[in-house]
Coordinates of C-alpha atoms and ligand atoms in Angstrom, one line a residue:
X115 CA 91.7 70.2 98.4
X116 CA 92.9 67.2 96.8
X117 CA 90.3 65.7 94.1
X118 CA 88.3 69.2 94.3
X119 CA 90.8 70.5 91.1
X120 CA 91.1 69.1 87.9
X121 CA 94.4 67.9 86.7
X122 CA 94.9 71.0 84.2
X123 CA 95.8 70.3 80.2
X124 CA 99.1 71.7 78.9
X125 CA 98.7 74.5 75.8
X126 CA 100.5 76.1 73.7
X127 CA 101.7 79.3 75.3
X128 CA 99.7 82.2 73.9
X129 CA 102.4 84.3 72.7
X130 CA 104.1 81.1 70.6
X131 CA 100.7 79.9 68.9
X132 CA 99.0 83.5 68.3
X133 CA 101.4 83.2 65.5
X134 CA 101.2 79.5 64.2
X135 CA 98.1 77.0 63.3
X136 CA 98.8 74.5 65.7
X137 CA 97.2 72.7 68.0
X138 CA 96.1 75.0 71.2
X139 CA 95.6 72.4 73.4
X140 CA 98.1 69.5 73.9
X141 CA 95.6 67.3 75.8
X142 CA 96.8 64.8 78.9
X143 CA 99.4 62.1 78.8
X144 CA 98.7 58.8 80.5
X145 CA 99.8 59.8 83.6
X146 CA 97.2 62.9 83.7
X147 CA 94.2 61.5 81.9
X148 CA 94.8 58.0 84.9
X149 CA 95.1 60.7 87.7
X150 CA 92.0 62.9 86.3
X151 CA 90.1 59.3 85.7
X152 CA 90.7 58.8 89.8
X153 CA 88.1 61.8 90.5
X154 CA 85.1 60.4 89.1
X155 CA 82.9 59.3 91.7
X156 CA 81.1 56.2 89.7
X157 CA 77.7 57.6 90.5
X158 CA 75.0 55.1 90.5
X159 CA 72.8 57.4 88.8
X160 CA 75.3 59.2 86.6
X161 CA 73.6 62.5 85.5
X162 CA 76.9 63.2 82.8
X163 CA 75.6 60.5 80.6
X164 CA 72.0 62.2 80.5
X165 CA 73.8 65.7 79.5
X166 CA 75.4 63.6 77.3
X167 CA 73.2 64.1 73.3
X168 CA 74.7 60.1 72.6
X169 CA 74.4 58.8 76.0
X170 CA 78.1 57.7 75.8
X171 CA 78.5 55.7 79.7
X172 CA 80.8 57.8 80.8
X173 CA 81.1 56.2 84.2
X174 CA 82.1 53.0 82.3
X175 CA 85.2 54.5 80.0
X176 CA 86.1 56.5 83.1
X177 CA 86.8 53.2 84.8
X178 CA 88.2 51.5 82.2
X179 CA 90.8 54.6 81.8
X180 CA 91.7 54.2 85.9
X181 CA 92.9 50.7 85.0
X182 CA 94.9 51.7 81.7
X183 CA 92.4 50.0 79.3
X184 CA 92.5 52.2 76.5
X185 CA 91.0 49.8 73.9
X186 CA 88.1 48.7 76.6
X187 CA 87.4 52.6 77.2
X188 CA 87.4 53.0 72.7
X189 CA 85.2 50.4 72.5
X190 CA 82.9 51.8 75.2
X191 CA 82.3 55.4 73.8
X192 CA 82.9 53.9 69.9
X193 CA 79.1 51.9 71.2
X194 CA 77.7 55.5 70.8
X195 CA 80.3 58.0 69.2
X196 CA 81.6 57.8 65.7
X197 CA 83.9 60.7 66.2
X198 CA 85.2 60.8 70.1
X199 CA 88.7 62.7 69.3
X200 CA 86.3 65.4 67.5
X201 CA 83.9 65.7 70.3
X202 CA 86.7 65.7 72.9
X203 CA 88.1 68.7 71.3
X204 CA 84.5 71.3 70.3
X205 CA 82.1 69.5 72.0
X206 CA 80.3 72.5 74.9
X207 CA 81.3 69.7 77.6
X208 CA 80.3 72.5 80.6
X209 CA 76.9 73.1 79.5
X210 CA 76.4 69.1 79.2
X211 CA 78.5 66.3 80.3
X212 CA 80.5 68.4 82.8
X213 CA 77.9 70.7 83.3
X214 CA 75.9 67.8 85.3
X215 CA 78.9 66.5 86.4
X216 CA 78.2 65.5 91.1
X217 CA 82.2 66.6 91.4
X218 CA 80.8 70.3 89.9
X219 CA 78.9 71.1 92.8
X220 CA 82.2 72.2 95.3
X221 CA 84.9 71.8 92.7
X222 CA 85.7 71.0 89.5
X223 CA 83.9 68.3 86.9
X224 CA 85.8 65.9 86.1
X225 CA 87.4 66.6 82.6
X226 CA 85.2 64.4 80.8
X227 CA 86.1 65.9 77.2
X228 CA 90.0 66.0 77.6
X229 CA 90.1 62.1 78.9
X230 CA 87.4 61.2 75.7
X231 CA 90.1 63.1 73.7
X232 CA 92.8 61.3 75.6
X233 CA 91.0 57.8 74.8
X234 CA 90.8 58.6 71.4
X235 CA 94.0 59.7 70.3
X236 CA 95.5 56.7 72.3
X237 CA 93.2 54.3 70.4
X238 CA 94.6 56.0 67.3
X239 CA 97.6 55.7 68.0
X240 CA 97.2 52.3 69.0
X241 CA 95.8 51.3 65.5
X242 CA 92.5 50.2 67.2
X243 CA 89.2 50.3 65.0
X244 CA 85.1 50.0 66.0
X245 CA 83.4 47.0 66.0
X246 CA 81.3 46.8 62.6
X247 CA 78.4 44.5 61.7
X248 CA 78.3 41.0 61.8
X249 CA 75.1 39.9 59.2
X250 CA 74.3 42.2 56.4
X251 CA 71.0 43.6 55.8
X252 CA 71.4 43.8 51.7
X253 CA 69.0 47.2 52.3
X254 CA 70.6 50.4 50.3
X255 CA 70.2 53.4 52.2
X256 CA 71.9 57.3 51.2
X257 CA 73.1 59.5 53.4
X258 CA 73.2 63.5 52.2
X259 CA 76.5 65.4 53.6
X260 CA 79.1 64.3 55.4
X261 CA 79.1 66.3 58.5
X262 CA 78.8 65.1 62.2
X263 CA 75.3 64.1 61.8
X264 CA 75.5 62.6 58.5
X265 CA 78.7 60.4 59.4
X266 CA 77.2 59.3 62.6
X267 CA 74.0 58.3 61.0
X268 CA 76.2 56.4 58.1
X269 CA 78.2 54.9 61.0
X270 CA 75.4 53.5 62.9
X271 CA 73.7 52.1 60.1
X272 CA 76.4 50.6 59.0
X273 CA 77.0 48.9 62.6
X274 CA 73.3 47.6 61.9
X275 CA 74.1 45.8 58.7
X276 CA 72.8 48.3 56.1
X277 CA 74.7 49.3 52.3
X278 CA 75.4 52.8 53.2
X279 CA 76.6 55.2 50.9
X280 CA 77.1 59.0 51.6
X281 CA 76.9 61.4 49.0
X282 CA 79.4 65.1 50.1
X283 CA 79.0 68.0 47.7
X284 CA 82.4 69.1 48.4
X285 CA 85.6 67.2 47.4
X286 CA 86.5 66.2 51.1
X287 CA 84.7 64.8 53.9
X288 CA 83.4 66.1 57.2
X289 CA 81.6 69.2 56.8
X290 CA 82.0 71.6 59.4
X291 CA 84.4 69.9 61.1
X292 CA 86.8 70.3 58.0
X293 CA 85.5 73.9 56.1
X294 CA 84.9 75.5 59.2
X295 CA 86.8 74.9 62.5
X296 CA 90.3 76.2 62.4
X297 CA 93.4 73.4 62.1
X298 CA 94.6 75.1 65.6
X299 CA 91.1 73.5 67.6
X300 CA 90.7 70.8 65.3
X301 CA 93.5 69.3 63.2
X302 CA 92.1 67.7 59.9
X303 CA 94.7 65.1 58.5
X304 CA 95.8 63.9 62.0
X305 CA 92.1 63.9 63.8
X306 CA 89.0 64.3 61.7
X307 CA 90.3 62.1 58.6
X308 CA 91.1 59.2 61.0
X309 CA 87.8 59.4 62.3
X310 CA 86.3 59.7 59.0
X311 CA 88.4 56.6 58.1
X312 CA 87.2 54.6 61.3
X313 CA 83.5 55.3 59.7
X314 CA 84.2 54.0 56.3
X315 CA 85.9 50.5 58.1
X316 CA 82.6 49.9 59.2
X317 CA 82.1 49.4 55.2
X318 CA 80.3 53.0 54.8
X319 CA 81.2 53.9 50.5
X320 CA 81.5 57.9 50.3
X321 CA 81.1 59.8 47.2
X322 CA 82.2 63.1 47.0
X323 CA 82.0 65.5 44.3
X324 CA 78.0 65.1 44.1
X325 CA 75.5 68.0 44.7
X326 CA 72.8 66.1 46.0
X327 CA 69.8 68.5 43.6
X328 CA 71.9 69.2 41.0
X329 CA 74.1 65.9 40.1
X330 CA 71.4 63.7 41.2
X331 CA 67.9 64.2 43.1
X332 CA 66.7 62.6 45.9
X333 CA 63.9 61.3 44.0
X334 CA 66.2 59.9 41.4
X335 CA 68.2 58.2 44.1
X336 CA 64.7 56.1 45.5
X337 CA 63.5 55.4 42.2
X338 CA 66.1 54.4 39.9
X339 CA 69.1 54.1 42.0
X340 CA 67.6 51.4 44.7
X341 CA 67.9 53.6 47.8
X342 CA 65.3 52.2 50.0
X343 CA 65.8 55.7 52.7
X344 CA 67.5 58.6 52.5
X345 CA 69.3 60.6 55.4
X346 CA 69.8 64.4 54.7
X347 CA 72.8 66.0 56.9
X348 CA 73.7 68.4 54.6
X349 CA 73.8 71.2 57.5
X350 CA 73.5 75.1 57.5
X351 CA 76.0 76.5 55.2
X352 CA 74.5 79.7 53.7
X353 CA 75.6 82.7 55.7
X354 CA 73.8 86.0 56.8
X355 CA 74.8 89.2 56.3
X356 CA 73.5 92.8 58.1
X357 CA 72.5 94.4 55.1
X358 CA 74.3 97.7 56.5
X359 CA 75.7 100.2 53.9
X360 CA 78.6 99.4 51.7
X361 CA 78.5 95.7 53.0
X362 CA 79.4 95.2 49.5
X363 CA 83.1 96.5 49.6
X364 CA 86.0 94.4 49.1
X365 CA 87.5 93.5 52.2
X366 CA 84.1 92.4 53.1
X367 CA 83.3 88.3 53.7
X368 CA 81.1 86.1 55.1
X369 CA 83.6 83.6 58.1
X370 CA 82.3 80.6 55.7
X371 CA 84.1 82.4 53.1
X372 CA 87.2 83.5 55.7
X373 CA 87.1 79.8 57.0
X374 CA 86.4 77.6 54.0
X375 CA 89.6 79.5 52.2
X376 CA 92.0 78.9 55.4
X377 CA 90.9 75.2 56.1
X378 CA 89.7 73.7 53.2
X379 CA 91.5 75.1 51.1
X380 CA 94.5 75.3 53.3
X381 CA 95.4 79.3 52.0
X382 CA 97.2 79.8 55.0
X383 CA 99.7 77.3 54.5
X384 CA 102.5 79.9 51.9
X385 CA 102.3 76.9 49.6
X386 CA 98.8 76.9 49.0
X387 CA 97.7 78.2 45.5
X388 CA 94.1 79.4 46.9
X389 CA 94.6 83.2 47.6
X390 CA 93.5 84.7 50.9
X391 CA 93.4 88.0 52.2
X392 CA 95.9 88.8 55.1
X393 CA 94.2 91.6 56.9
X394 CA 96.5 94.6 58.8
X395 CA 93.4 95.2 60.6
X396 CA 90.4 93.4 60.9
X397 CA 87.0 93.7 62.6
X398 CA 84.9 90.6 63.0
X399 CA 81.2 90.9 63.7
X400 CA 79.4 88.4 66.1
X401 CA 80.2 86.5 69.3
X402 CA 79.7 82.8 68.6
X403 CA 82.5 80.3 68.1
X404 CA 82.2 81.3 64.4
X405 CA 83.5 84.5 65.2
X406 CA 85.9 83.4 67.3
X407 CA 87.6 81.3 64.7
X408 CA 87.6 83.7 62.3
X409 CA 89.1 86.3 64.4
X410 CA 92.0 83.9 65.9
X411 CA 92.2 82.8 62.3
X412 CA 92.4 86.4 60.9
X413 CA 95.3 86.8 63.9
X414 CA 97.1 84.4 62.8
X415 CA 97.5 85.7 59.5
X416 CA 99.0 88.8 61.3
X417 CA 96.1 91.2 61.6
X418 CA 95.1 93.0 64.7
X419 CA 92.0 91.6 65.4
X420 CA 88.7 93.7 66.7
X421 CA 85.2 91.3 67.5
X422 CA 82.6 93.9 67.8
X423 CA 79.5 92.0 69.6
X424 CA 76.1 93.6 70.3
X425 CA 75.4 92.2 73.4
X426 CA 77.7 92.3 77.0
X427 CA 80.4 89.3 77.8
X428 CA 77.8 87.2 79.9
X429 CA 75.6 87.1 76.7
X430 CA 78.5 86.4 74.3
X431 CA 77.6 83.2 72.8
X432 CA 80.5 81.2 72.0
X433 CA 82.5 78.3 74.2
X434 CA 83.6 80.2 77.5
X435 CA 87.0 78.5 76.9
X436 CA 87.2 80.1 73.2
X437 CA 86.4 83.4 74.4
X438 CA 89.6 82.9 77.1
X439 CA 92.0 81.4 74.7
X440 CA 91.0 84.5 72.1
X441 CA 91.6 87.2 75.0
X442 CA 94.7 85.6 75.3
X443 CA 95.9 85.7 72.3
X444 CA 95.2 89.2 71.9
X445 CA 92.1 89.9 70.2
X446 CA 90.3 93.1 71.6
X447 CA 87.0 92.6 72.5
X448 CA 84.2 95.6 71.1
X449 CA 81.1 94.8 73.4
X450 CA 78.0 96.5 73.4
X451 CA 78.8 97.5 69.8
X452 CA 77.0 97.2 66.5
X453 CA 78.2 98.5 63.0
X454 CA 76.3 100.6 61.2
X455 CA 78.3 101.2 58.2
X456 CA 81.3 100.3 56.3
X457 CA 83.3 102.2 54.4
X458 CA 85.8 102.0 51.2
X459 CA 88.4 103.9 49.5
X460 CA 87.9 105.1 45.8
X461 CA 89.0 101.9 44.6
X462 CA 86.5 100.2 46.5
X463 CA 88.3 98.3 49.2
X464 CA 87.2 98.7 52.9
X465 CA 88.6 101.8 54.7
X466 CA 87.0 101.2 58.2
X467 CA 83.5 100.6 60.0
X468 CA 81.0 103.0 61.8
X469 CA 79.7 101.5 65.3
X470 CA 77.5 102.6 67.4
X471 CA 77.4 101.9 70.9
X472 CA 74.4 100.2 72.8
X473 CA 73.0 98.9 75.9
X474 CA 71.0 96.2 76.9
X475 CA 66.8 97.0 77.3
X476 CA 63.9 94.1 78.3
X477 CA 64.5 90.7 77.7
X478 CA 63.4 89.5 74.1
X479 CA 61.8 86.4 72.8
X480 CA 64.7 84.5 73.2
X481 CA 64.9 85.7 76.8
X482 CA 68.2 87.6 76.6
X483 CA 68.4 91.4 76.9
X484 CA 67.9 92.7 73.7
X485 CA 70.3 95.3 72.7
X486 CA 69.3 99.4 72.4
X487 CA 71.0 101.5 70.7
X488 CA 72.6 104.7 72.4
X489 CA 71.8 107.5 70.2
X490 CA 75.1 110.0 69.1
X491 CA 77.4 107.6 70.3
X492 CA 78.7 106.9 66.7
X493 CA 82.6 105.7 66.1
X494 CA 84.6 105.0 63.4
X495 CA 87.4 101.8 63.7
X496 CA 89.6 101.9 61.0
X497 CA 90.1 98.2 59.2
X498 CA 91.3 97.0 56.0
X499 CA 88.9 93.8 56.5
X500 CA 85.3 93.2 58.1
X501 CA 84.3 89.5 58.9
X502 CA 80.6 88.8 59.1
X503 CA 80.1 85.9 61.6
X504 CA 76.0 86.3 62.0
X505 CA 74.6 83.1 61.8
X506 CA 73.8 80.6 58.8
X507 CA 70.7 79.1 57.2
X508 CA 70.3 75.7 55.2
X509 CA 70.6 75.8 51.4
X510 CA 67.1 75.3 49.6
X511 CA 68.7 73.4 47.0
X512 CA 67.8 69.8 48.6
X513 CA 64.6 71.0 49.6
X514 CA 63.6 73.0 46.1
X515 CA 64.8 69.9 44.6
X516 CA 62.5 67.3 46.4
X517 CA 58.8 66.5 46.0
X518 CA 57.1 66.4 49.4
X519 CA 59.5 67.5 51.7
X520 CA 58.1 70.1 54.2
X521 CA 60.3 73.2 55.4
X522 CA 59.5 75.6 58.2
X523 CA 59.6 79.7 57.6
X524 CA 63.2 79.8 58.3
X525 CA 64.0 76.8 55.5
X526 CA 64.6 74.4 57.9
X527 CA 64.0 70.9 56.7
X528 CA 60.8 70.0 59.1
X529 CA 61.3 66.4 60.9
X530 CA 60.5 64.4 63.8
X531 CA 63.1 65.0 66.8
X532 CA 62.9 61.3 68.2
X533 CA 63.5 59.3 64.7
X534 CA 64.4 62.3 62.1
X535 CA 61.2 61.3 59.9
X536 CA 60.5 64.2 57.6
X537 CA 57.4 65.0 55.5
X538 CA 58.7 62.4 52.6
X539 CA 58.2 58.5 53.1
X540 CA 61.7 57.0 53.8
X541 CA 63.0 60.1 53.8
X542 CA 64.9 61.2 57.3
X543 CA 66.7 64.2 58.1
X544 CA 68.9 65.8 61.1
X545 CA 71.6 68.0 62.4
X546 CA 72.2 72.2 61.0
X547 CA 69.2 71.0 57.9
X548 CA 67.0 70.6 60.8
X549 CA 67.6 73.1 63.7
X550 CA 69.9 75.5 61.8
X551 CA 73.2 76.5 63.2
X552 CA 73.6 74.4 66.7
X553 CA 76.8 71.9 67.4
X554 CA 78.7 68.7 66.1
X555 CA 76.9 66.7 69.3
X556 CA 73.5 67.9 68.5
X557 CA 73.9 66.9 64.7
X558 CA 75.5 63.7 65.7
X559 CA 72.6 62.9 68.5
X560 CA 69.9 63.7 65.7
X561 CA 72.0 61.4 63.1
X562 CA 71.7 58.3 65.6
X563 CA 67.8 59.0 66.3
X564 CA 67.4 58.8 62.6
X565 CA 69.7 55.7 61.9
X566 CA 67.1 54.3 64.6
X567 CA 64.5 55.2 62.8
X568 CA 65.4 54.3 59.4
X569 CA 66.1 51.0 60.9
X570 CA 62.3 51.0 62.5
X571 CA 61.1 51.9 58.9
X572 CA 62.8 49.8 56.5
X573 CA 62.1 46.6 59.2
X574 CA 58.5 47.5 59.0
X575 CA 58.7 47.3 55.6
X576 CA 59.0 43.7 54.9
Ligands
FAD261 C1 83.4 77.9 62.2 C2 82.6 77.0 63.0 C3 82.9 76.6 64.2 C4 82.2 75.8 65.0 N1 82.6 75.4 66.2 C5 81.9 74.5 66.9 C6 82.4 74.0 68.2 O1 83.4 74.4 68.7 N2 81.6 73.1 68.8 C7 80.5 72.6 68.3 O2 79.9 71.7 68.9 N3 80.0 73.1 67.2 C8 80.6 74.0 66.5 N4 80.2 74.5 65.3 C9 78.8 74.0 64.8 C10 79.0 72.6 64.2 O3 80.1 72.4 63.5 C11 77.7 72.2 63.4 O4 76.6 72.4 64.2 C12 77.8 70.8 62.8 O5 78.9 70.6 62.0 C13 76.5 70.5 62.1 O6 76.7 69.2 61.5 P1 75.8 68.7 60.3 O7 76.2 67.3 60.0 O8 74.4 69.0 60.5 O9 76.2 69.7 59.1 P2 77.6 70.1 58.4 O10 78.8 69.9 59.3 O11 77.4 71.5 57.9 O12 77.8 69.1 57.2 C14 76.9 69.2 56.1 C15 77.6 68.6 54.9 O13 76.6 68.4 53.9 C16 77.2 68.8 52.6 N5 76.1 69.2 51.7 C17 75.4 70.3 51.8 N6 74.5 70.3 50.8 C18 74.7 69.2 50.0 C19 74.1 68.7 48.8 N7 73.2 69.3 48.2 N8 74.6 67.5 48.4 C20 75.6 66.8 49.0 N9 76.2 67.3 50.1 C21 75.7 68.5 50.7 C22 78.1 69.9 53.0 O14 79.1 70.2 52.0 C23 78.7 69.4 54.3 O15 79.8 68.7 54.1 C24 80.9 75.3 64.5 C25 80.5 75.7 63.2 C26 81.3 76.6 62.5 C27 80.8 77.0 61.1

């Protein structure tokens, strides 16, 4: 069935990296990502660049991949991505790109992340850089956060000709893609600082270190400090938790928490000085990829790791490949489960976790079966840590902090999906702010609608 399979990526066997924080996948070499390139069919109406959020011409890079040009195939995707080895590594390609992809239909899609990836990394390699601007603009605009949306916003700007500065809260770049996905699906100094580097080339100035509300307001910024538009990306970082009894116990953390220590802050790593909790046993709560990088993150610090979901596998939310590589690894999946209680010794440290088991009733708002819960069928799981991977909401601070700026009942800054204009003259928003918790190509698709439509504004301006 030659052409019907794709040429499949080498990985870390599951037994050697369930017990390191290296990369999982080891992407194609030349020969692969050539052979792989071969399968695309060139369509004349390519349907992967519509499931595409950036419209990168796939077909084109494809090509230029078949004939080994590398820096031809960069300079291709580089016309709509600012971060192609990130995307190529988290982006949900089979529920867009490859999930439109014609070879899909009676086979496999072509591997349309894995040869981005492959593109990328070679390009990196290679020392090649984006094309930036030609003619300056001389137009200040600020960009909040430093996340996916906020660096593709920043980066497309700055291809246009405008002063772009972004202003991060935190004392590194990248947002998510640095606090939150584990070093073993994303590594930070060799892949996201690189790309983060290709953006500031383009002549984008980064501040970190500044609380955009606190250190300085938005308002402050347009009034006295010449910023002519303002671009918030400052994402979804404020976690939930279930309010269940004794979710107070130590042992207890949000995955920001979990995450932010581990890859931030690099606790894993024995020479670290920031302290992290190495759990014997640990039960994680949610399904989404969240979860699952807290719980292969809570395995690799040498816990047994239980993910107690309240839904079935079909509903679990997370990347179908993350699920896999988790089973794996050996984290037990709890399914049709919810905790109902956690408890702690005398000292206050968590002891273990009551579930309950449940099933799935009529299809809710959302349109998935919502979950019931089976009355007296109550068990304990003993645990010396429970992580709480529910979901996040934005931080109020930008939008306490700003006159005019409308937010929705779930404190979602309110803007316009086609250009990112929000309630505020010249002021533009995008990504988590916007649509809370979604994914780095979504944020990065809203950051280039709004560097369009900053560039619409300030033009009309003159
Ligand atoms: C653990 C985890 C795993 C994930 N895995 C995937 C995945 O595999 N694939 C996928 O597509 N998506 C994944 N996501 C989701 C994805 O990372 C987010 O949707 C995406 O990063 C959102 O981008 P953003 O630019 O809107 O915000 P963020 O990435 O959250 O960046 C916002 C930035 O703004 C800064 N900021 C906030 N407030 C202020 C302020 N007041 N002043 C200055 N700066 C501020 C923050 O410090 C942060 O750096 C994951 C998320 C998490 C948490």
């Amino acid at each position: 069935m030659d052409g019907f399979v794709r040429v499949p990526v080498r990985e870390q066997d599951a037994k050697v990296r369930a017990t390191n924080f290296e990369e999982v996948c080891l992407g194609y070499n030349k020969e692969e990502a050539e052979k792989e390139a071969q399968r695309c069919l060139n369509c004349k109406n390519p349907q992967c660049v519509q499931g595409c959020p950036v419209s990168i011409d796939i077909p084109a890079f494809i090509s230029q991949v078949k004939t080994g040009d590398v820096e031809g195939a960069y300079q291709t995707i580089s016309k709509s991505s600012a971060l192609p080895a990130v995307c190529g590594r988290v982006c949900p390609q089979e529920s867009q790109c490859e999930g439109k992809c014609i070879r899909g239909i009676k086979g496999d899609a072509v591997s349309i992340g894995k040869l981005e990836r492959y593109v990328a990394d070679t390009a990196r390699e290679l020392g090649i850089k984006p094309e930036g601007a030609k003619e300056k603009k001389g137009k200040k605009v600020a960009v909040i956060g430093s996340g996916p949306s906020g660096l593709t916003c920043a980066g497309d700007l700055a291809k246009m000709g405008y002063d772009v500065t972004i202003f991060e809260a935190l004392h590194e770049a990248g947002g998510v893609l640095v606090y939150g996905i584990p070093e073993f699906r994303l590594p930070k100094t060799a892949v996201v600082k690189k790309e983060i580097e290709n953006v500031k080339s383009l002549g984008v100035k980064l501040e970190t270190d500044v609380v955009i509300g606190k250190s300085v307001t938005i308002d402050e910024l347009m009034e006295k400090e010449g910023f002519e538009a303002v671009f918030i990306g400052s994402g979804a970082g404020l976690p939930r938790f279930m309010n269940i009894p004794g979710e107070q116990a130590m042992g207890v953390f949000s995955a920001n928490e979990f995450l932010t220590r581990s890859n931030l802050m690099k606790a894993f790593d024995e020479n670290s000085r920031t302290p992290i909790m190495r759990p014997k046993k640990c039960v994680v709560v949610g399904g989404g990829n969240v979860a699952m990088d807290a719980a292969r993150t809570a395995l690799r610090l040498g816990a047994e790791v239980h993910v107690v979901y309240r839904r079935g596998e079909e509903e679990l939310p997370a990347r179908k490949e993350e699920v896999g590589h988790a089973k794996e690894e050996g984290i037990i999946f709890d399914l049709l489960t919810n905790p109902v209680e956690i408890h702690a010794d005398e000292n206050g440290w968590v002891t273990g976790i009551t579930c309950i088991r449940m099933e799935l009733g009529e299809p809710d708002e959302s349109g998935r079966r919502s979950p019931v819960e089976i009355p007296g069928s109550e068990f304990d799981i003993e645990c010396d840590a429970v992580i709480m991977s529910l979901g996040t909401s934005p931080n109020p601070l930008i939008s306490s902090t700003t006159e005019g700026l409308e937010i929705n009942r779930k404190k979602c800054i309110v803007a316009q999906e086609d250009n990112g204009q929000t309630s505020k003259p010249g002021v533009f928003a995008g990504g988590d702010a916007v649509t809370g918790a979604a994914t780095v190509i979504l944020a990065m698709g809203a950051g280039k609608a709004a560097a369009k439509g900053i560039d619409e504004y300030l033009s009309s301006k003159q």
